[in-house]
Amino acid sequence: MPGSGKTTFAKALAQGAVVRLSVDDEMTARHGRIGKDHAEHEHLALQAPVIEDVQRQLVELLKEGRSVVLDHGLGTRAVRDHYKQLVTEHGARWRLVHFQADHDELLRRLAKRNNEQEHGVISPEALAWIAEHSEAPAGEGEEPPYFPPQPDMDPG
């Protein structure tokens, strides 16, 4: 779900040897920000070719033996199964990290983010639509996000 922490987690992984592929970043580079530079109702149509291109990049990186984090919501089991198969076919191992946040928390995070210049706008109506059309993973090998302690953090 938007606002659940996917990008924060992916950026943390990308601090190491992991390549981060972001559908949202590519969308912004090509079409600008949702709700600011292009209309929310245009987003899915604009996004389809971007997803195809990011998927091609993923395959190329996997062929090179690179570790990759796909920073994109995989909202249905069919989509998740597709990516799992794609990764496995190219000799890599997948991990499905599932981010959970309740609807009110997502609304709070998005309200804050929507006001930031660099981000697009995801309306409460769009969030509701996404929630209605999404399937949370269950029994698919999903795991919660794990943020390793940072060296400068106080463990106690």
Short mmCIF file of N, CA, C and O in Angstrom, two decimals, residues 71-145:
data_model
loop_
_atom_site.label_atom_id
_atom_site.label_comp_id
_atom_site.label_asym_id
_atom_site.label_seq_id
_atom_site.Cartn_x
_atom_site.Cartn_y
_atom_site.Cartn_z
N ASP A 71 11.15 -1.80 -5.79
CA ASP A 71 10.39 -0.86 -4.96
C ASP A 71 9.08 -0.57 -5.69
O ASP A 71 8.96 0.39 -6.44
N HIS A 72 8.12 -1.46 -5.45
CA HIS A 72 6.82 -1.35 -6.12
C HIS A 72 5.83 -2.24 -5.38
O HIS A 72 6.19 -3.34 -4.95
N GLY A 73 4.62 -1.78 -5.24
CA GLY A 73 3.59 -2.59 -4.61
C GLY A 73 3.13 -3.69 -5.55
O GLY A 73 2.81 -3.44 -6.70
N LEU A 74 3.14 -4.90 -5.06
CA LEU A 74 2.66 -6.04 -5.84
C LEU A 74 1.34 -6.47 -5.21
O LEU A 74 1.30 -7.35 -4.36
N GLY A 75 0.27 -5.83 -5.64
CA GLY A 75 -0.99 -5.86 -4.94
C GLY A 75 -1.84 -7.10 -5.03
O GLY A 75 -2.78 -7.26 -4.26
N THR A 76 -1.52 -7.99 -5.96
CA THR A 76 -2.32 -9.22 -6.05
C THR A 76 -1.42 -10.44 -6.07
O THR A 76 -0.24 -10.36 -6.44
N ARG A 77 -2.00 -11.55 -5.69
CA ARG A 77 -1.23 -12.80 -5.69
C ARG A 77 -0.72 -13.12 -7.10
O ARG A 77 0.41 -13.57 -7.26
N ALA A 78 -1.54 -12.89 -8.11
CA ALA A 78 -1.13 -13.19 -9.48
C ALA A 78 0.11 -12.38 -9.87
O ALA A 78 1.04 -12.92 -10.49
N VAL A 79 0.15 -11.12 -9.51
CA VAL A 79 1.32 -10.29 -9.81
C VAL A 79 2.53 -10.78 -9.03
O VAL A 79 3.63 -10.90 -9.58
N ARG A 80 2.33 -11.09 -7.77
CA ARG A 80 3.44 -11.59 -6.95
C ARG A 80 3.97 -12.91 -7.52
O ARG A 80 5.19 -13.11 -7.62
N ASP A 81 3.08 -13.80 -7.91
CA ASP A 81 3.49 -15.08 -8.50
C ASP A 81 4.28 -14.86 -9.79
O ASP A 81 5.27 -15.56 -10.05
N HIS A 82 3.85 -13.90 -10.59
CA HIS A 82 4.56 -13.58 -11.82
C HIS A 82 6.01 -13.18 -11.53
O HIS A 82 6.94 -13.69 -12.16
N TYR A 83 6.20 -12.28 -10.58
CA TYR A 83 7.55 -11.83 -10.26
C TYR A 83 8.38 -12.94 -9.63
O TYR A 83 9.58 -13.06 -9.91
N LYS A 84 7.77 -13.75 -8.79
CA LYS A 84 8.50 -14.88 -8.19
C LYS A 84 9.01 -15.80 -9.29
O LYS A 84 10.17 -16.24 -9.26
N GLN A 85 8.15 -16.11 -10.25
CA GLN A 85 8.54 -16.99 -11.35
C GLN A 85 9.65 -16.35 -12.18
O GLN A 85 10.62 -17.01 -12.55
N LEU A 86 9.52 -15.07 -12.46
CA LEU A 86 10.51 -14.34 -13.24
C LEU A 86 11.88 -14.41 -12.56
O LEU A 86 12.90 -14.70 -13.19
N VAL A 87 11.90 -14.16 -11.27
CA VAL A 87 13.16 -14.19 -10.51
C VAL A 87 13.74 -15.60 -10.51
O VAL A 87 14.94 -15.80 -10.78
N THR A 88 12.91 -16.60 -10.24
CA THR A 88 13.37 -17.99 -10.20
C THR A 88 13.90 -18.44 -11.55
O THR A 88 14.93 -19.12 -11.63
N GLU A 89 13.21 -18.07 -12.63
CA GLU A 89 13.63 -18.45 -13.98
C GLU A 89 15.03 -17.92 -14.31
O GLU A 89 15.71 -18.49 -15.16
N HIS A 90 15.43 -16.86 -13.67
CA HIS A 90 16.74 -16.27 -13.94
C HIS A 90 17.77 -16.62 -12.87
O HIS A 90 18.77 -15.94 -12.70
N GLY A 91 17.49 -17.72 -12.15
CA GLY A 91 18.46 -18.28 -11.24
C GLY A 91 18.64 -17.53 -9.93
O GLY A 91 19.62 -17.75 -9.23
N ALA A 92 17.71 -16.67 -9.62
CA ALA A 92 17.83 -15.89 -8.38
C ALA A 92 16.83 -16.40 -7.35
O ALA A 92 15.96 -17.22 -7.63
N ARG A 93 16.97 -15.87 -6.15
CA ARG A 93 16.07 -16.22 -5.04
C ARG A 93 15.27 -14.98 -4.68
O ARG A 93 15.82 -13.90 -4.55
N TRP A 94 13.97 -15.15 -4.53
CA TRP A 94 13.10 -14.02 -4.19
C TRP A 94 12.84 -13.99 -2.70
O TRP A 94 12.93 -15.00 -2.01
N ARG A 95 12.53 -12.79 -2.24
CA ARG A 95 12.02 -12.56 -0.88
C ARG A 95 10.83 -11.63 -1.03
O ARG A 95 10.91 -10.63 -1.73
N LEU A 96 9.75 -11.97 -0.39
CA LEU A 96 8.54 -11.16 -0.42
C LEU A 96 8.39 -10.48 0.94
O LEU A 96 8.08 -11.14 1.93
N VAL A 97 8.66 -9.19 0.96
CA VAL A 97 8.57 -8.43 2.20
C VAL A 97 7.22 -7.73 2.21
O VAL A 97 6.88 -6.99 1.28
N HIS A 98 6.45 -7.99 3.26
CA HIS A 98 5.09 -7.44 3.36
C HIS A 98 5.04 -6.36 4.43
O HIS A 98 5.40 -6.60 5.58
N PHE A 99 4.59 -5.19 4.04
CA PHE A 99 4.49 -4.04 4.93
C PHE A 99 3.04 -3.86 5.34
O PHE A 99 2.18 -3.76 4.47
N GLN A 100 2.81 -3.81 6.64
CA GLN A 100 1.46 -3.64 7.14
C GLN A 100 1.35 -2.32 7.88
O GLN A 100 2.20 -1.99 8.70
N ALA A 101 0.30 -1.59 7.57
CA ALA A 101 -0.04 -0.38 8.32
C ALA A 101 -1.55 -0.24 8.20
O ALA A 101 -2.13 -0.49 7.13
N ASP A 102 -2.20 0.15 9.27
CA ASP A 102 -3.65 0.29 9.19
C ASP A 102 -4.02 1.50 8.33
O ASP A 102 -3.20 2.38 8.08
N HIS A 103 -5.25 1.51 7.90
CA HIS A 103 -5.73 2.52 6.95
C HIS A 103 -5.55 3.94 7.49
O HIS A 103 -5.12 4.83 6.75
N ASP A 104 -5.87 4.16 8.75
CA ASP A 104 -5.72 5.51 9.33
C ASP A 104 -4.27 5.96 9.32
O ASP A 104 -3.98 7.13 9.07
N GLU A 105 -3.35 5.04 9.59
CA GLU A 105 -1.93 5.39 9.57
C GLU A 105 -1.48 5.71 8.14
O GLU A 105 -0.71 6.65 7.92
N LEU A 106 -1.95 4.94 7.18
CA LEU A 106 -1.61 5.24 5.78
C LEU A 106 -2.14 6.62 5.38
O LEU A 106 -1.43 7.40 4.74
N LEU A 107 -3.37 6.93 5.79
CA LEU A 107 -3.93 8.26 5.49
C LEU A 107 -3.09 9.37 6.12
O LEU A 107 -2.83 10.39 5.50
N ARG A 108 -2.66 9.15 7.35
CA ARG A 108 -1.83 10.15 8.04
C ARG A 108 -0.51 10.36 7.30
O ARG A 108 -0.11 11.48 7.04
N ARG A 109 0.15 9.27 6.95
CA ARG A 109 1.43 9.37 6.25
C ARG A 109 1.27 10.03 4.89
O ARG A 109 2.09 10.86 4.49
N LEU A 110 0.23 9.65 4.18
CA LEU A 110 0.02 10.22 2.84
C LEU A 110 -0.35 11.69 2.91
O LEU A 110 0.07 12.48 2.06
N ALA A 111 -1.14 12.09 3.90
CA ALA A 111 -1.49 13.51 4.05
C ALA A 111 -0.22 14.34 4.21
O ALA A 111 -0.08 15.42 3.62
N LYS A 112 0.70 13.84 5.00
CA LYS A 112 1.98 14.54 5.19
C LYS A 112 2.78 14.56 3.88
O LYS A 112 3.26 15.60 3.44
N ARG A 113 2.91 13.39 3.26
CA ARG A 113 3.71 13.27 2.03
C ARG A 113 3.10 14.06 0.88
O ARG A 113 3.82 14.64 0.07
N ASN A 114 1.78 14.09 0.79
CA ASN A 114 1.11 14.82 -0.30
C ASN A 114 1.48 16.29 -0.32
O ASN A 114 1.43 16.93 -1.37
N ASN A 115 1.84 16.85 0.84
CA ASN A 115 2.19 18.26 0.92
C ASN A 115 3.66 18.54 0.64
O ASN A 115 4.07 19.71 0.60
N GLU A 116 4.44 17.50 0.45
CA GLU A 116 5.86 17.68 0.16
C GLU A 116 6.05 17.88 -1.34
O GLU A 116 5.47 17.16 -2.15
N GLN A 117 6.86 18.85 -1.70
CA GLN A 117 7.04 19.26 -3.08
C GLN A 117 7.46 18.11 -4.00
O GLN A 117 6.98 17.99 -5.11
N GLU A 118 8.36 17.26 -3.51
CA GLU A 118 8.92 16.22 -4.39
C GLU A 118 7.98 15.04 -4.63
O GLU A 118 8.22 14.22 -5.51
N HIS A 119 6.91 14.96 -3.85
CA HIS A 119 5.99 13.82 -3.98
C HIS A 119 4.71 14.21 -4.70
O HIS A 119 4.28 15.36 -4.66
N GLY A 120 4.10 13.21 -5.32
CA GLY A 120 2.79 13.40 -5.90
C GLY A 120 1.72 13.33 -4.82
O GLY A 120 2.01 13.27 -3.62
N VAL A 121 0.49 13.33 -5.27
CA VAL A 121 -0.65 13.30 -4.36
C VAL A 121 -1.41 11.99 -4.55
O VAL A 121 -1.78 11.64 -5.66
N ILE A 122 -1.60 11.28 -3.46
CA ILE A 122 -2.46 10.10 -3.47
C ILE A 122 -3.64 10.44 -2.57
O ILE A 122 -3.49 10.59 -1.36
N SER A 123 -4.78 10.59 -3.18
CA SER A 123 -5.98 11.01 -2.45
C SER A 123 -6.52 9.87 -1.59
O SER A 123 -6.23 8.69 -1.84
N PRO A 124 -7.32 10.21 -0.58
CA PRO A 124 -7.97 9.15 0.21
C PRO A 124 -8.82 8.22 -0.68
O PRO A 124 -8.88 7.02 -0.42
N GLU A 125 -9.42 8.78 -1.72
CA GLU A 125 -10.23 7.96 -2.63
C GLU A 125 -9.34 6.97 -3.39
O GLU A 125 -9.71 5.81 -3.60
N ALA A 126 -8.16 7.43 -3.84
CA ALA A 126 -7.24 6.54 -4.54
C ALA A 126 -6.74 5.44 -3.61
O ALA A 126 -6.65 4.28 -4.00
N LEU A 127 -6.43 5.81 -2.36
CA LEU A 127 -5.99 4.81 -1.39
C LEU A 127 -7.08 3.77 -1.16
O LEU A 127 -6.80 2.57 -1.12
N ALA A 128 -8.32 4.21 -1.06
CA ALA A 128 -9.44 3.28 -0.87
C ALA A 128 -9.57 2.35 -2.08
O ALA A 128 -9.81 1.14 -1.92
N TRP A 129 -9.39 2.89 -3.29
CA TRP A 129 -9.47 2.07 -4.50
C TRP A 129 -8.36 1.03 -4.50
O TRP A 129 -8.60 -0.14 -4.81
N ILE A 130 -7.16 1.45 -4.15
CA ILE A 130 -6.03 0.52 -4.13
C ILE A 130 -6.30 -0.58 -3.10
O ILE A 130 -6.08 -1.77 -3.38
N ALA A 131 -6.77 -0.21 -1.93
CA ALA A 131 -7.07 -1.20 -0.88
C ALA A 131 -8.12 -2.20 -1.35
O ALA A 131 -8.00 -3.41 -1.12
N GLU A 132 -9.13 -1.69 -2.03
CA GLU A 132 -10.22 -2.55 -2.52
C GLU A 132 -9.73 -3.54 -3.57
O GLU A 132 -10.25 -4.65 -3.68
N HIS A 133 -8.73 -3.15 -4.35
CA HIS A 133 -8.24 -4.00 -5.44
C HIS A 133 -6.96 -4.76 -5.09
O HIS A 133 -6.33 -5.35 -5.97
N SER A 134 -6.59 -4.75 -3.83
CA SER A 134 -5.37 -5.43 -3.39
C SER A 134 -5.70 -6.67 -2.58
O SER A 134 -6.76 -6.75 -1.96
N GLU A 135 -4.77 -7.59 -2.59
CA GLU A 135 -4.87 -8.81 -1.79
C GLU A 135 -3.60 -8.90 -0.94
O GLU A 135 -2.50 -8.98 -1.50
N ALA A 136 -3.76 -8.89 0.35
CA ALA A 136 -2.59 -9.06 1.23
C ALA A 136 -2.07 -10.48 1.07
O ALA A 136 -2.85 -11.43 0.95
N PRO A 137 -0.76 -10.64 1.05
CA PRO A 137 -0.23 -12.01 0.94
C PRO A 137 -0.53 -12.82 2.20
O PRO A 137 -0.52 -12.29 3.31
N ALA A 138 -0.84 -14.07 1.99
CA ALA A 138 -1.09 -15.00 3.09
C ALA A 138 -0.60 -16.38 2.66
O ALA A 138 -1.10 -16.94 1.69
N GLY A 139 0.42 -16.87 3.34
CA GLY A 139 0.97 -18.18 3.01
C GLY A 139 1.74 -18.20 1.71
O GLY A 139 1.82 -19.23 1.05
N GLU A 140 2.32 -17.06 1.34
CA GLU A 140 3.07 -16.95 0.08
C GLU A 140 4.57 -16.81 0.32
O GLU A 140 5.31 -16.42 -0.57
N GLY A 141 5.01 -17.10 1.54
CA GLY A 141 6.41 -16.93 1.86
C GLY A 141 6.76 -15.50 2.25
O GLY A 141 7.92 -15.13 2.29
N GLU A 142 5.73 -14.71 2.56
CA GLU A 142 5.96 -13.31 2.94
C GLU A 142 6.64 -13.22 4.29
O GLU A 142 6.51 -14.11 5.13
N GLU A 143 7.34 -12.12 4.48
CA GLU A 143 8.01 -11.86 5.75
C GLU A 143 7.87 -10.38 6.07
O GLU A 143 7.71 -9.56 5.17
N PRO A 144 7.94 -10.04 7.34
CA PRO A 144 7.88 -8.61 7.70
C PRO A 144 9.22 -7.95 7.37
O PRO A 144 10.24 -8.63 7.25
N PRO A 145 9.22 -6.64 7.23
CA PRO A 145 10.49 -5.95 6.99
C PRO A 145 11.39 -6.04 8.20
O PRO A 145 10.93 -6.03 9.33
#
